Amino acid sequence: MSMMIWPQWLAKDKKIRLWYNRAMENQQQHKKIIVIYTSMRRGNSERLGDAFSKGAEAAGHDVEKIYLRDQTIQYCTGCEACEHTGRCVINDDAEKIVRKMVWADVVALALPVYFGNIPGQLKTLFDRMNAVFRQPYRFRKVVVLATADQNRPEMFDGVWQSVESWLLAFPKAALAEKIGVGGVNRRGEIEGHAALRQAEDLGRRL
């Protein structure tokens, strides 16, 4: 916490000092959260992401939602030019998304499970982050909010592994929280599920 040099006439005012201390604590607790919605439809994973966002906003955090279906993100070509320049040669929406991700405090990924793994659009975004692997980054926590049609815990193993493999390039960050909801496929099937409250509570307590 920063040190404040109080004017002499305020030095003994406990109410003012208490107000300042609380304001500084709130500033430190305030987080910038990026929520990446990876589904190409407005389905159950999006609903789970919205619940998380609602809780985070209620806790006073700054939440920005990014929907990959509205972005143009091309495949990494493997040219490795970014190894020397720190920037990707492809001019599309990936650049701005990546910059927002690395300078957030928390990155949340709302995703449907495709064949036991993350969807291809998210994998493409991960690949395009090669340009920032050796650059400073701020985020320390990653949250994964996943839904799957089959109600089997092992359906999510590939998701957790893929995210943790991506984070090997960002060793200061970690997969801090994960929620996997199985047995939901058709749009709206997640309504009333306990996971929605769980996701909202997670957003509140970050």
CSV table of C-alpha atoms in Angstrom, one decimal:
chain,number,residue,atom,x,y,z
A,1,MET,CA,0.0,0.0,0.0
A,2,SER,CA,1.3,3.5,-0.9
A,3,MET,CA,2.4,5.8,1.9
A,4,MET,CA,0.3,9.0,2.3
A,5,ILE,CA,1.8,12.1,3.9
A,6,TRP,CA,-1.2,13.8,5.5
A,7,PRO,CA,-1.5,17.5,6.0
A,8,GLN,CA,-1.1,18.4,9.7
A,9,TRP,CA,-4.8,19.3,10.1
A,10,LEU,CA,-5.8,15.9,8.8
A,11,ALA,CA,-3.2,13.8,10.5
A,12,LYS,CA,-5.4,13.1,13.5
A,13,ASP,CA,-8.6,12.6,11.5
A,14,LYS,CA,-9.2,8.8,11.8
A,15,LYS,CA,-12.2,8.9,9.4
A,16,ILE,CA,-10.2,10.4,6.6
A,17,ARG,CA,-7.4,7.9,7.1
A,18,LEU,CA,-9.8,5.0,7.2
A,19,TRP,CA,-11.5,6.2,4.0
A,20,TYR,CA,-8.1,6.4,2.2
A,21,ASN,CA,-7.0,3.0,3.4
A,22,ARG,CA,-10.2,1.4,2.2
A,23,ALA,CA,-9.9,3.2,-1.2
A,24,MET,CA,-6.4,1.8,-1.6
A,25,GLU,CA,-7.5,-1.7,-0.7
A,26,ASN,CA,-10.3,-1.5,-3.2
A,27,GLN,CA,-7.9,-0.4,-5.9
A,28,GLN,CA,-5.6,-3.3,-5.2
A,29,GLN,CA,-8.5,-5.7,-5.3
A,30,HIS,CA,-10.0,-4.4,-8.5
A,31,LYS,CA,-9.1,-6.7,-11.4
A,32,LYS,CA,-9.2,-6.5,-15.2
A,33,ILE,CA,-10.8,-9.7,-16.4
A,34,ILE,CA,-11.0,-10.8,-20.0
A,35,VAL,CA,-13.6,-13.5,-20.8
A,36,ILE,CA,-13.1,-15.3,-24.1
A,37,TYR,CA,-16.2,-16.9,-25.5
A,38,THR,CA,-15.1,-19.6,-28.0
A,39,SER,CA,-18.4,-21.1,-29.1
A,40,MET,CA,-19.7,-20.3,-32.6
A,41,ARG,CA,-23.2,-20.4,-31.3
A,42,ARG,CA,-25.0,-18.8,-28.3
A,43,GLY,CA,-25.2,-22.0,-26.3
A,44,ASN,CA,-24.5,-23.5,-22.9
A,45,SER,CA,-20.8,-22.5,-22.5
A,46,GLU,CA,-21.8,-18.9,-23.2
A,47,ARG,CA,-24.4,-19.1,-20.5
A,48,LEU,CA,-21.8,-20.4,-18.1
A,49,GLY,CA,-19.4,-17.5,-19.1
A,50,ASP,CA,-22.2,-15.0,-18.5
A,51,ALA,CA,-22.8,-16.3,-15.0
A,52,PHE,CA,-19.1,-16.0,-14.2
A,53,SER,CA,-19.1,-12.5,-15.7
A,54,LYS,CA,-22.1,-11.5,-13.7
A,55,GLY,CA,-20.4,-12.5,-10.4
A,56,ALA,CA,-17.1,-10.7,-11.3
A,57,GLU,CA,-19.0,-7.5,-12.2
A,58,ALA,CA,-20.9,-7.7,-9.0
A,59,ALA,CA,-17.6,-7.9,-7.1
A,60,GLY,CA,-16.5,-4.6,-8.8
A,61,HIS,CA,-14.1,-6.1,-11.3
A,62,ASP,CA,-13.7,-4.7,-14.9
A,63,VAL,CA,-15.0,-7.4,-17.2
A,64,GLU,CA,-14.5,-7.4,-21.0
A,65,LYS,CA,-16.1,-10.0,-23.1
A,66,ILE,CA,-14.7,-11.2,-26.4
A,67,TYR,CA,-16.6,-13.4,-28.8
A,68,LEU,CA,-14.4,-15.3,-31.2
A,69,ARG,CA,-17.3,-15.9,-33.6
A,70,ASP,CA,-17.2,-12.1,-34.3
A,71,GLN,CA,-13.4,-12.1,-34.9
A,72,THR,CA,-11.2,-12.9,-37.9
A,73,ILE,CA,-8.4,-15.1,-36.7
A,74,GLN,CA,-6.3,-16.8,-39.3
A,75,TYR,CA,-4.1,-19.9,-38.7
A,76,CYS,CA,-0.5,-19.5,-37.6
A,77,THR,CA,1.7,-20.2,-40.7
A,78,GLY,CA,4.8,-21.1,-38.7
A,79,CYS,CA,6.9,-18.5,-40.4
A,80,GLU,CA,8.6,-17.6,-37.0
A,81,ALA,CA,9.0,-14.0,-38.0
A,82,CYS,CA,7.6,-13.1,-34.6
A,83,GLU,CA,10.6,-14.7,-33.0
A,84,HIS,CA,12.6,-11.7,-34.2
A,85,THR,CA,10.0,-8.9,-34.3
A,86,GLY,CA,7.7,-9.7,-31.4
A,87,ARG,CA,4.7,-9.2,-33.7
A,88,CYS,CA,2.8,-11.5,-36.0
A,89,VAL,CA,2.9,-10.7,-39.7
A,90,ILE,CA,-0.8,-11.6,-40.1
A,91,ASN,CA,-3.0,-8.5,-39.9
A,92,ASP,CA,-6.2,-9.6,-38.3
A,93,ASP,CA,-8.1,-9.5,-35.0
A,94,ALA,CA,-5.7,-11.9,-33.1
A,95,GLU,CA,-3.2,-9.1,-32.4
A,96,LYS,CA,-5.6,-7.0,-30.4
A,97,ILE,CA,-7.1,-10.0,-28.6
A,98,VAL,CA,-3.7,-11.3,-27.5
A,99,ARG,CA,-2.6,-7.9,-26.2
A,100,LYS,CA,-5.8,-7.6,-24.1
A,101,MET,CA,-5.2,-11.2,-22.7
A,102,VAL,CA,-1.6,-10.7,-21.7
A,103,TRP,CA,-2.3,-7.4,-19.9
A,104,ALA,CA,-5.4,-8.6,-18.0
A,105,ASP,CA,-5.2,-9.9,-14.4
A,106,VAL,CA,-7.4,-12.9,-15.1
A,107,VAL,CA,-8.2,-14.7,-18.4
A,108,ALA,CA,-11.4,-16.7,-18.4
A,109,LEU,CA,-12.2,-19.2,-21.3
A,110,ALA,CA,-15.8,-20.2,-21.8
A,111,LEU,CA,-15.8,-23.2,-24.2
A,112,PRO,CA,-17.7,-26.2,-25.5
A,113,VAL,CA,-15.8,-29.5,-25.5
A,114,TYR,CA,-15.2,-30.8,-29.0
A,115,PHE,CA,-14.2,-34.5,-29.1
A,116,GLY,CA,-12.7,-34.3,-25.7
A,117,ASN,CA,-10.7,-31.2,-26.3
A,118,ILE,CA,-10.8,-27.4,-26.8
A,119,PRO,CA,-12.5,-26.1,-29.9
A,120,GLY,CA,-10.4,-25.3,-32.9
A,121,GLN,CA,-11.0,-21.6,-32.8
A,122,LEU,CA,-9.4,-21.4,-29.4
A,123,LYS,CA,-6.5,-23.5,-30.4
A,124,THR,CA,-5.8,-21.2,-33.3
A,125,LEU,CA,-5.8,-18.2,-30.9
A,126,PHE,CA,-3.3,-20.0,-28.7
A,127,ASP,CA,-1.1,-20.7,-31.7
A,128,ARG,CA,-1.2,-17.0,-32.6
A,129,MET,CA,0.2,-16.1,-29.2
A,130,ASN,CA,3.6,-17.3,-30.2
A,131,ALA,CA,4.6,-13.6,-30.8
A,132,VAL,CA,4.3,-12.8,-27.1
A,133,PHE,CA,5.8,-15.9,-25.5
A,134,ARG,CA,9.1,-14.0,-24.7
A,135,GLN,CA,7.5,-10.7,-23.7
A,136,PRO,CA,6.3,-9.4,-20.4
A,137,TYR,CA,2.8,-10.3,-19.4
A,138,ARG,CA,0.5,-9.5,-16.5
A,139,PHE,CA,-2.1,-12.3,-16.2
A,140,ARG,CA,-1.5,-14.8,-13.4
A,141,LYS,CA,-4.8,-16.7,-13.3
A,142,VAL,CA,-6.7,-18.6,-16.0
A,143,VAL,CA,-10.3,-19.8,-15.4
A,144,VAL,CA,-11.8,-22.4,-17.7
A,145,LEU,CA,-15.6,-22.8,-18.0
A,146,ALA,CA,-16.4,-25.8,-20.1
A,147,THR,CA,-19.5,-27.6,-21.2
A,148,ALA,CA,-19.9,-31.0,-22.9
A,149,ASP,CA,-22.7,-33.1,-24.3
A,150,GLN,CA,-21.6,-36.3,-22.6
A,151,ASN,CA,-21.8,-36.5,-18.8
A,152,ARG,CA,-18.4,-38.1,-18.2
A,153,PRO,CA,-15.6,-36.5,-16.1
A,154,GLU,CA,-12.9,-37.8,-18.5
A,155,MET,CA,-14.5,-35.7,-21.3
A,156,PHE,CA,-12.7,-32.7,-19.8
A,157,ASP,CA,-9.3,-34.2,-19.3
A,158,GLY,CA,-8.1,-33.1,-22.8
A,159,VAL,CA,-9.4,-29.6,-22.1
A,160,TRP,CA,-7.4,-29.2,-18.9
A,161,GLN,CA,-4.3,-30.7,-20.5
A,162,SER,CA,-4.5,-28.4,-23.5
A,163,VAL,CA,-4.8,-25.3,-21.4
A,164,GLU,CA,-2.0,-26.3,-19.1
A,165,SER,CA,0.2,-27.1,-22.1
A,166,TRP,CA,-0.5,-23.6,-23.5
A,167,LEU,CA,0.5,-22.1,-20.1
A,168,LEU,CA,3.9,-23.7,-20.2
A,169,ALA,CA,4.8,-20.7,-22.3
A,170,PHE,CA,3.6,-18.4,-19.5
A,171,PRO,CA,5.1,-20.0,-16.4
A,172,LYS,CA,4.0,-17.2,-14.0
A,173,ALA,CA,0.3,-18.0,-14.8
A,174,ALA,CA,-1.7,-21.0,-13.8
A,175,LEU,CA,-5.0,-22.8,-14.4
A,176,ALA,CA,-6.4,-21.5,-11.2
A,177,GLU,CA,-10.1,-22.6,-11.5
A,178,LYS,CA,-12.0,-24.9,-13.7
A,179,ILE,CA,-15.7,-25.9,-14.0
A,180,GLY,CA,-16.8,-28.7,-16.3
A,181,VAL,CA,-20.5,-29.3,-16.9
A,182,GLY,CA,-21.4,-32.5,-18.7
A,183,GLY,CA,-24.8,-33.7,-20.1
A,184,VAL,CA,-25.7,-30.4,-21.8
A,185,ASN,CA,-25.9,-30.2,-25.5
A,186,ARG,CA,-29.0,-28.5,-26.8
A,187,ARG,CA,-29.1,-24.8,-26.3
A,188,GLY,CA,-30.6,-23.9,-22.9
A,189,GLU,CA,-30.1,-27.3,-21.3
A,190,ILE,CA,-27.8,-25.7,-18.7
A,191,GLU,CA,-30.5,-23.6,-17.3
A,192,GLY,CA,-31.2,-24.4,-13.6
A,193,HIS,CA,-27.9,-26.3,-13.3
A,194,ALA,CA,-26.0,-25.8,-10.1
A,195,ALA,CA,-22.9,-24.9,-12.1
A,196,LEU,CA,-24.3,-21.5,-13.0
A,197,ARG,CA,-24.4,-20.5,-9.4
A,198,GLN,CA,-20.9,-22.0,-9.0
A,199,ALA,CA,-19.6,-19.9,-11.9
A,200,GLU,CA,-21.2,-16.8,-10.5
A,201,ASP,CA,-19.7,-17.4,-7.1
A,202,LEU,CA,-16.3,-18.0,-8.7
A,203,GLY,CA,-16.5,-14.6,-10.4
A,204,ARG,CA,-17.4,-12.9,-7.1
A,205,ARG,CA,-14.5,-14.4,-5.1
A,206,LEU,CA,-11.6,-13.9,-7.5
